[in-house]
C-alpha positions as protocol buffer text, in pm:
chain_id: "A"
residue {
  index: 1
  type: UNK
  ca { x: 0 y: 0 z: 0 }
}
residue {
  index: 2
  type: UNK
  ca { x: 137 y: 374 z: -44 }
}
residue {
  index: 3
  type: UNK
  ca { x: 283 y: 539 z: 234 }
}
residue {
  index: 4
  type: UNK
  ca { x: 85 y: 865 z: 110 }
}
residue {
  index: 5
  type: UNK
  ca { x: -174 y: 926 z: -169 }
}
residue {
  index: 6
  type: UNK
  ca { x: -223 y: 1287 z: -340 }
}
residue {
  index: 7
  type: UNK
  ca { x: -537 y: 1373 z: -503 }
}
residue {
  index: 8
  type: UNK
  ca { x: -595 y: 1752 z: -686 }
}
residue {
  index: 9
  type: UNK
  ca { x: -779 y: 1818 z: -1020 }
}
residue {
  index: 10
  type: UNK
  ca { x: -909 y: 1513 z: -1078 }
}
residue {
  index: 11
  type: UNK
  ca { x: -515 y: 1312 z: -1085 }
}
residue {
  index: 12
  type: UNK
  ca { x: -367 y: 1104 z: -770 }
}
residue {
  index: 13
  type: UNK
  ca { x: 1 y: 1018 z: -714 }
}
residue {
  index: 14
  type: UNK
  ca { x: 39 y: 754 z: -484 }
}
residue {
  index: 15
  type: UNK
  ca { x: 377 y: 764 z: -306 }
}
residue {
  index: 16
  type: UNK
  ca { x: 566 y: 447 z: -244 }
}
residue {
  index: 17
  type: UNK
  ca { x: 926 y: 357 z: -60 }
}
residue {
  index: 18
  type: UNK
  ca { x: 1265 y: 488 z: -132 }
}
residue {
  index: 19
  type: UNK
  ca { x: 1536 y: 301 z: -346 }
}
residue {
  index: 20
  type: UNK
  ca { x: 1782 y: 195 z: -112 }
}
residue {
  index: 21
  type: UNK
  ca { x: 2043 y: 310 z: -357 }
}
residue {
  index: 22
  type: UNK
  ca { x: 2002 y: 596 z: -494 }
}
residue {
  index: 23
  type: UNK
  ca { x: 1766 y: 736 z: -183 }
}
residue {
  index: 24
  type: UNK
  ca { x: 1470 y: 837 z: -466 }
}
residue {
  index: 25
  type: UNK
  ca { x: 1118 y: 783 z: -364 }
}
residue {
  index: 26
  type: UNK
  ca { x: 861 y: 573 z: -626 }
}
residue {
  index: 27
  type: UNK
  ca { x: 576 y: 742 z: -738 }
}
residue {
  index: 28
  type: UNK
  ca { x: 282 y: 597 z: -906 }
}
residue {
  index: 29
  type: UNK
  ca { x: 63 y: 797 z: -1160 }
}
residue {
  index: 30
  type: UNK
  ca { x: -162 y: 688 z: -1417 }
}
residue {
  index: 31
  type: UNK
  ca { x: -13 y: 309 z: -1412 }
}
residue {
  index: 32
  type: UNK
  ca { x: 347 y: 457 z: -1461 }
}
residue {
  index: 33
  type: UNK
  ca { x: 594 y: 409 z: -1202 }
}
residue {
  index: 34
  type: UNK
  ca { x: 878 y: 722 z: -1147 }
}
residue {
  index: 35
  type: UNK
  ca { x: 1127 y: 737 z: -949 }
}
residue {
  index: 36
  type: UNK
  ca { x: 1153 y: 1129 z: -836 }
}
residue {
  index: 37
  type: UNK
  ca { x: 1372 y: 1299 z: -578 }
}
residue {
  index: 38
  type: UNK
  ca { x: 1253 y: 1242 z: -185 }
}
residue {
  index: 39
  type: UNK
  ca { x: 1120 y: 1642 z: -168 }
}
residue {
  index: 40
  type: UNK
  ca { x: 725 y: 1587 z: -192 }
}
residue {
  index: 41
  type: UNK
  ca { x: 697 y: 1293 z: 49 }
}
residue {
  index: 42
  type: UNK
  ca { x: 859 y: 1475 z: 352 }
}
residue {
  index: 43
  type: UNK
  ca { x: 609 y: 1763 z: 304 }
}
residue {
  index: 44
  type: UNK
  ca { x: 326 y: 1567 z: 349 }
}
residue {
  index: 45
  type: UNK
  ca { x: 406 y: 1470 z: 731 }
}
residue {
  index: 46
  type: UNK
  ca { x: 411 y: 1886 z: 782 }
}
residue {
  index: 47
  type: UNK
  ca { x: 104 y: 2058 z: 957 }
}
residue {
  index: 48
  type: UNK
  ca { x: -128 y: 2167 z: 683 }
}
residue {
  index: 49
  type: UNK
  ca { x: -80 y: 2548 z: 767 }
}
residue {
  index: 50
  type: UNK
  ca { x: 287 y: 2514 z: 661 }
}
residue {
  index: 51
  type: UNK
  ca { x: 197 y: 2445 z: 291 }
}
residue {
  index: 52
  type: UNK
  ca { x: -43 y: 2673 z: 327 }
}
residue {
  index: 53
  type: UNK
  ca { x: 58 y: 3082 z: 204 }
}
residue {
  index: 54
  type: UNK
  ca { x: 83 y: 3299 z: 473 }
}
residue {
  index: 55
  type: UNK
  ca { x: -72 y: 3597 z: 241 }
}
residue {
  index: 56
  type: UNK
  ca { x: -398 y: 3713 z: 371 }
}
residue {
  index: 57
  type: UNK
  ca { x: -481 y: 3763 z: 0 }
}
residue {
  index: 58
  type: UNK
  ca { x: -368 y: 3586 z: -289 }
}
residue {
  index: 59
  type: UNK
  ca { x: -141 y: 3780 z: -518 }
}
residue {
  index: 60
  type: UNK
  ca { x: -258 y: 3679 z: -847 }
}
residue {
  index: 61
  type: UNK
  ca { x: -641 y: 3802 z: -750 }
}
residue {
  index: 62
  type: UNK
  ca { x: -720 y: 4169 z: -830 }
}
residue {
  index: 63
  type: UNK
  ca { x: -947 y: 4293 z: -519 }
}
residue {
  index: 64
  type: UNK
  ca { x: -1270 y: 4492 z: -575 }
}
residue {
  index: 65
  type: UNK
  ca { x: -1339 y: 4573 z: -244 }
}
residue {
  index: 66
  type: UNK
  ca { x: -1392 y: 4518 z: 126 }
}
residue {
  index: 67
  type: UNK
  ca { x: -1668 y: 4529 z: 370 }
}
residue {
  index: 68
  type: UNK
  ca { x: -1631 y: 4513 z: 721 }
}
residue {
  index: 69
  type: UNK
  ca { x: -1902 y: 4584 z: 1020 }
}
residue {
  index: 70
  type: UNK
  ca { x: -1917 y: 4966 z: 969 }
}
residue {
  index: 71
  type: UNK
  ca { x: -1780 y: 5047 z: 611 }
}
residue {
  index: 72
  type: UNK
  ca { x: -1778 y: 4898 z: 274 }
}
residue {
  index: 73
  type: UNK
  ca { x: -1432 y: 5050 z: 64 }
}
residue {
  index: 74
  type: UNK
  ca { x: -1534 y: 4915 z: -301 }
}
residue {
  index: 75
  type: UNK
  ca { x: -1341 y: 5052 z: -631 }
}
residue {
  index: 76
  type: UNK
  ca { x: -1557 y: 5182 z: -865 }
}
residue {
  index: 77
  type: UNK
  ca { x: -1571 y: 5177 z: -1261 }
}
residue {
  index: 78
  type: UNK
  ca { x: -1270 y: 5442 z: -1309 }
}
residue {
  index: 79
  type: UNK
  ca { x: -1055 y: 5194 z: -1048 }
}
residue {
  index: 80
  type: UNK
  ca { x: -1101 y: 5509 z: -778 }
}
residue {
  index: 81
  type: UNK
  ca { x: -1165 y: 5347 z: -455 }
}
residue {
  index: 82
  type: UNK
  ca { x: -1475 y: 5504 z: -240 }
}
residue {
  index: 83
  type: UNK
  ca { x: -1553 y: 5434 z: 139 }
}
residue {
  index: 84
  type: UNK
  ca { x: -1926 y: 5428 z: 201 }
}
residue {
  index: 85
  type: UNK
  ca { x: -2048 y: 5588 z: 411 }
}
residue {
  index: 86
  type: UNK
  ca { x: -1817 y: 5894 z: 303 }
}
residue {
  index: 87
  type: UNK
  ca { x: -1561 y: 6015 z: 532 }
}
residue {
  index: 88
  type: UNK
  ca { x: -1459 y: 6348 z: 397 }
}
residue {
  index: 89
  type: UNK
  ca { x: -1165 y: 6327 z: 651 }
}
residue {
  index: 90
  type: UNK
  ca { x: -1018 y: 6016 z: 447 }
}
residue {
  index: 91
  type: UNK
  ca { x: -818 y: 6139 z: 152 }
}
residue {
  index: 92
  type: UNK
  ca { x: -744 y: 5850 z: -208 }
}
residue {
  index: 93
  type: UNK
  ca { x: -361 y: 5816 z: -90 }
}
residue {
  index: 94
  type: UNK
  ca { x: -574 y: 5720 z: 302 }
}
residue {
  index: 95
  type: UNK
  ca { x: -769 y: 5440 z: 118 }
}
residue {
  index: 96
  type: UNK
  ca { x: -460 y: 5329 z: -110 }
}
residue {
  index: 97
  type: UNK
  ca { x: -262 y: 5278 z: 212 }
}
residue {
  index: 98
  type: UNK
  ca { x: -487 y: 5081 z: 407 }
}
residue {
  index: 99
  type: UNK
  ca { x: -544 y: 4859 z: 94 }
}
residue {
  index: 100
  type: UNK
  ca { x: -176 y: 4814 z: 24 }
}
residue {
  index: 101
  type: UNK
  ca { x: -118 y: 4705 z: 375 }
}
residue {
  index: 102
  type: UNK
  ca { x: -377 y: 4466 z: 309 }
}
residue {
  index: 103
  type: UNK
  ca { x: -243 y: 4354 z: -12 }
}
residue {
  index: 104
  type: UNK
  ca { x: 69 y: 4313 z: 143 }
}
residue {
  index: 105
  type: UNK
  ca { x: -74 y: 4166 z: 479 }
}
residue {
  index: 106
  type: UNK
  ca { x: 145 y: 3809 z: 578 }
}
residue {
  index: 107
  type: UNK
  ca { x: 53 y: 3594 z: 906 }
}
residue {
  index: 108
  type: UNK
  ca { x: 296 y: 3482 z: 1145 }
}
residue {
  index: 109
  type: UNK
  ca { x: 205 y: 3159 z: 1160 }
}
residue {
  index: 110
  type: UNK
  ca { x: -121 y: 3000 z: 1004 }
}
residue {
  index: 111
  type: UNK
  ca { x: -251 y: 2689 z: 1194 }
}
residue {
  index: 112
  type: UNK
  ca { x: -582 y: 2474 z: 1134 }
}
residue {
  index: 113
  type: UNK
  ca { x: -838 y: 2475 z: 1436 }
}
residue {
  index: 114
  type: UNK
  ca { x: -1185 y: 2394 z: 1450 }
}
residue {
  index: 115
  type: UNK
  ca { x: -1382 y: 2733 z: 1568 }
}
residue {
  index: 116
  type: UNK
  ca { x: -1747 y: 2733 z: 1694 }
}
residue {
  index: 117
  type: UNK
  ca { x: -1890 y: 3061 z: 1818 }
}
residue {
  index: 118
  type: UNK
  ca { x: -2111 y: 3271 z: 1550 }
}
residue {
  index: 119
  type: UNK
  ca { x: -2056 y: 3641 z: 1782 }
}
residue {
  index: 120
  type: UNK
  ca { x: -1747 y: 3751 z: 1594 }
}
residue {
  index: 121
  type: UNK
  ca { x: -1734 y: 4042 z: 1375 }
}
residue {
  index: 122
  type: UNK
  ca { x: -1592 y: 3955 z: 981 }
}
residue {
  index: 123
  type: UNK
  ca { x: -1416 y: 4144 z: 702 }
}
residue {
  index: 124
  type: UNK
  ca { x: -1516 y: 4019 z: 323 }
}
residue {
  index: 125
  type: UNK
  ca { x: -1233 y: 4061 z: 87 }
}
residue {
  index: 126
  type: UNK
  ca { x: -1461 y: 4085 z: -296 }
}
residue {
  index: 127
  type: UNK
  ca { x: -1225 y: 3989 z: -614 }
}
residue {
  index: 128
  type: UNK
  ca { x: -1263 y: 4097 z: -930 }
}
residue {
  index: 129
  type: UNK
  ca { x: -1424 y: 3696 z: -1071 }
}
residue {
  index: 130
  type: UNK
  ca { x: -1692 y: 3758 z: -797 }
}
residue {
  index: 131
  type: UNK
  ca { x: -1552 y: 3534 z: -602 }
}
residue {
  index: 132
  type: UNK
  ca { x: -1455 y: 3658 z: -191 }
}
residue {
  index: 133
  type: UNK
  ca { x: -1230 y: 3547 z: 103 }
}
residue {
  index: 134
  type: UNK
  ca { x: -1430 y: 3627 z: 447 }
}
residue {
  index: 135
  type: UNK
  ca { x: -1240 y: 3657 z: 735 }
}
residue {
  index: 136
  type: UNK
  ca { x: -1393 y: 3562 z: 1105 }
}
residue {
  index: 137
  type: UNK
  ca { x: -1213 y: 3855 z: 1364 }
}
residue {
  index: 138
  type: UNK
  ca { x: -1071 y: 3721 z: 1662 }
}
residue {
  index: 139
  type: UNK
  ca { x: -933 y: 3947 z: 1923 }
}
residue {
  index: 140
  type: UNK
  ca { x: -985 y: 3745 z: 2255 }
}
residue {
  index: 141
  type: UNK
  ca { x: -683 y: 3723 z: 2520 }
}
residue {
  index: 142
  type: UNK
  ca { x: -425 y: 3530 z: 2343 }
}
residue {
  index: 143
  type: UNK
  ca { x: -234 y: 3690 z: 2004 }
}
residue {
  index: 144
  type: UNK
  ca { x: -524 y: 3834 z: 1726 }
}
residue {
  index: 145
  type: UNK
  ca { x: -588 y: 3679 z: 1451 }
}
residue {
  index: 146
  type: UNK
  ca { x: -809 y: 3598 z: 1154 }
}
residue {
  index: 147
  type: UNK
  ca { x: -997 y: 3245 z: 1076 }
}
residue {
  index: 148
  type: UNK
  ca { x: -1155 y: 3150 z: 765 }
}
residue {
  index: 149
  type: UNK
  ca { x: -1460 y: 2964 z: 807 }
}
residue {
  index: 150
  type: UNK
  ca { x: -1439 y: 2754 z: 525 }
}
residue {
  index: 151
  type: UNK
  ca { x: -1086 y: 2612 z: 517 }
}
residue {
  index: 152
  type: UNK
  ca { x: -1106 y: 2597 z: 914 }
}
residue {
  index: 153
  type: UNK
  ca { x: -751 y: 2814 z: 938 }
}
residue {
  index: 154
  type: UNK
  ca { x: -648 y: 3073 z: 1137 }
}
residue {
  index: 155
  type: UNK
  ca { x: -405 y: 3312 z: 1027 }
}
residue {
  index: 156
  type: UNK
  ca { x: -230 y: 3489 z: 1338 }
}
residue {
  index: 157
  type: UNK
  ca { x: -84 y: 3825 z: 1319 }
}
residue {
  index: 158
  type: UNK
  ca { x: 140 y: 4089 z: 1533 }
}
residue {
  index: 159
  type: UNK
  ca { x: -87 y: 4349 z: 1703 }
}
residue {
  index: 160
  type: UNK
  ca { x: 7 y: 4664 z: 1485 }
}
residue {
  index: 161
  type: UNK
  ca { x: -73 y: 4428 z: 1139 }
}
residue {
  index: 162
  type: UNK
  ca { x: -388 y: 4330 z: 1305 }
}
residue {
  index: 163
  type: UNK
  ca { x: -552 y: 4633 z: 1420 }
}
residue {
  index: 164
  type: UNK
  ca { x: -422 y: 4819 z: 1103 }
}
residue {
  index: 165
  type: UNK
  ca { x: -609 y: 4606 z: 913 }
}
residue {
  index: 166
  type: UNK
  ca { x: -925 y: 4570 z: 1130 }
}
residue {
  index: 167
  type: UNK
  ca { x: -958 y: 4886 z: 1225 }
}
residue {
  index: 168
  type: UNK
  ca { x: -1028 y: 5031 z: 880 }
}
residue {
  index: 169
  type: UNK
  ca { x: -828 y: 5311 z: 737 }
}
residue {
  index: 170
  type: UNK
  ca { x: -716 y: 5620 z: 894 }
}
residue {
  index: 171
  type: UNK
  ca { x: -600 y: 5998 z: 788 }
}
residue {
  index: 172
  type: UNK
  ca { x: -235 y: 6034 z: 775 }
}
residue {
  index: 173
  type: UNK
  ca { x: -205 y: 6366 z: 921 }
}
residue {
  index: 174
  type: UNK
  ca { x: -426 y: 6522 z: 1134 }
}
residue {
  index: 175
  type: UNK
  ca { x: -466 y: 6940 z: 1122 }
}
residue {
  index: 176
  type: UNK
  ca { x: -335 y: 7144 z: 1401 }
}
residue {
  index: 177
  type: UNK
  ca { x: -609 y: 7229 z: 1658 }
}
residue {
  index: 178
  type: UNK
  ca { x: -500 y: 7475 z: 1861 }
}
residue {
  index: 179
  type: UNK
  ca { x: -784 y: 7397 z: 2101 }
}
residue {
  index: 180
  type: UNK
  ca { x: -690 y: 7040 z: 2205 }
}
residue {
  index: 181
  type: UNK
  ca { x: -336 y: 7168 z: 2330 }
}
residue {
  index: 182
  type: UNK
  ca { x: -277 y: 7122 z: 2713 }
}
residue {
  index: 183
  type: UNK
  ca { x: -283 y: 7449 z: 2875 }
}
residue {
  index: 184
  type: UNK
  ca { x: 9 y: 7468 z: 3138 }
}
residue {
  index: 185
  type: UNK
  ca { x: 24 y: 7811 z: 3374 }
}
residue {
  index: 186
  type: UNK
  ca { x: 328 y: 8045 z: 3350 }
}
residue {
  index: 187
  type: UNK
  ca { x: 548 y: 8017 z: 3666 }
}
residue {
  index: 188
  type: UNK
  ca { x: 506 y: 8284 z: 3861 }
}
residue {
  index: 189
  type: UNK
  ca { x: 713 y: 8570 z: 3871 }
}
residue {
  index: 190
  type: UNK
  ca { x: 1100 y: 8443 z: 4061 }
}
residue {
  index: 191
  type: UNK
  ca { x: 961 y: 8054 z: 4076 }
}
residue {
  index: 192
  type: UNK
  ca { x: 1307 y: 7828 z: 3962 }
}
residue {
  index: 193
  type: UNK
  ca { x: 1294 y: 7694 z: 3630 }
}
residue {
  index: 194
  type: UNK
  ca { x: 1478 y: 7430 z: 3778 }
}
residue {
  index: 195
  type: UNK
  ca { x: 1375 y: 7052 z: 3627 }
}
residue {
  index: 196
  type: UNK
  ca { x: 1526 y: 6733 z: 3828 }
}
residue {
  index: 197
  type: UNK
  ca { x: 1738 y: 6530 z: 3599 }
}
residue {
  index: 198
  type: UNK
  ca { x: 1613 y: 6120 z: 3599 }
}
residue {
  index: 199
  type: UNK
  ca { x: 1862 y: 5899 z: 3665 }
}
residue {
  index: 200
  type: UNK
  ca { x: 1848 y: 5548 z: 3548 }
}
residue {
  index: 201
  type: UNK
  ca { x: 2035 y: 5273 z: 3717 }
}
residue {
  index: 202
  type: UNK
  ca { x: 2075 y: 4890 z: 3647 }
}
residue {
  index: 203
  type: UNK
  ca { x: 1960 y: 4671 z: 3878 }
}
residue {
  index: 204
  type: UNK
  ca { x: 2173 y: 4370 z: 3740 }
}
């Protein structure tokens, strides 16, 4: 019997023993016997999330918007991107940003665990075939991450990457408001000016 047994698009390799000599594995396709170098076979003792891309989105799939719980970002029919509802404080190089991140977006590690629970929030990723890639949000104690529903994976993230992404985007400068400074008193007239010096010392 094979040690291992591949199936994808319809064709199965079944994966046999090594030659003792020359340390290639048999492989067994379509009544044909080869004898290929022992890369494959190791592989396929891995966890599943580490043949599995750690790209939030797949590279070769334009994206035609997003929609999370309070704003949809969808690019219209002159490729300009519009947030709905409008934000008149988000400029196009605002959106651009946040989508690049996205595009650009990588887990940390990607692991395959069942999830029950229906309370989360989601992001949907649209594509440009009409297909999408929805995201269940989980921000719960231990490190945040993202799980897809229908491959049962969850995709975990640093903190920054994950709230960036989450969170929606955000203006990249703000205006000076000259009302939200801190108002501090003058000193009065002979006070010192003097300000103690912090000294830091090693406890090793």
């Amino acid at each position: 019997p094979p040690a291992a047994v591949i199936q994808f698009d319809g064709a199965e390799f079944d994966f046999g023993a090594t030659d003792p000599l020359s340390g290639k594995r048999y492989v067994l396709h379509n009544h044909t016997l080869y004898l290929i170098d022992d890369f494959i076979y190791p592989m396929l003792h891995a966890d599943i999330g580490a043949l599995v891309s750690r790209r939030l989105i797949p590279a070769s799939s334009p994206v035609t918007g997003f929609e999370l719980a309070n704003f949809r970002l969808l690019r219209s029919d002159n490729s300009n991107w519009e947030i709905h509802p409008e934000n008149p404080n988000l400029s196009a190089v605002d959106l651009q940003t946040w989508i690049d991140d996205w595009l650009g977006a990588q887990a940390i590690l990607v692991e395959q665990k069942p999830m029950s629970g229906k309370d989360s929030e989601f992001v949907t990723v649209y594509f440009e075939k009409g297909n999408s890639i929805r995201y269940r949000i989980l921000n719960r104690g231990e490190e945040p991450a993202l799980y897809r529903d229908d491959l049962g994976l969850q995709y975990s993230l640093g903190r920054e990457t994950f709230y960036n992404l989450v969170t929606g985007p955000l203006p990249m400068t703000d205006e000076f408001d000259p009302d939200s400074m801190i108002k501090v008193d003058a000193p009065p007239p002979g006070a010192s000016t003097y300000r103690p010096s912090l000294d830091i010392v090693s406890t090793d």
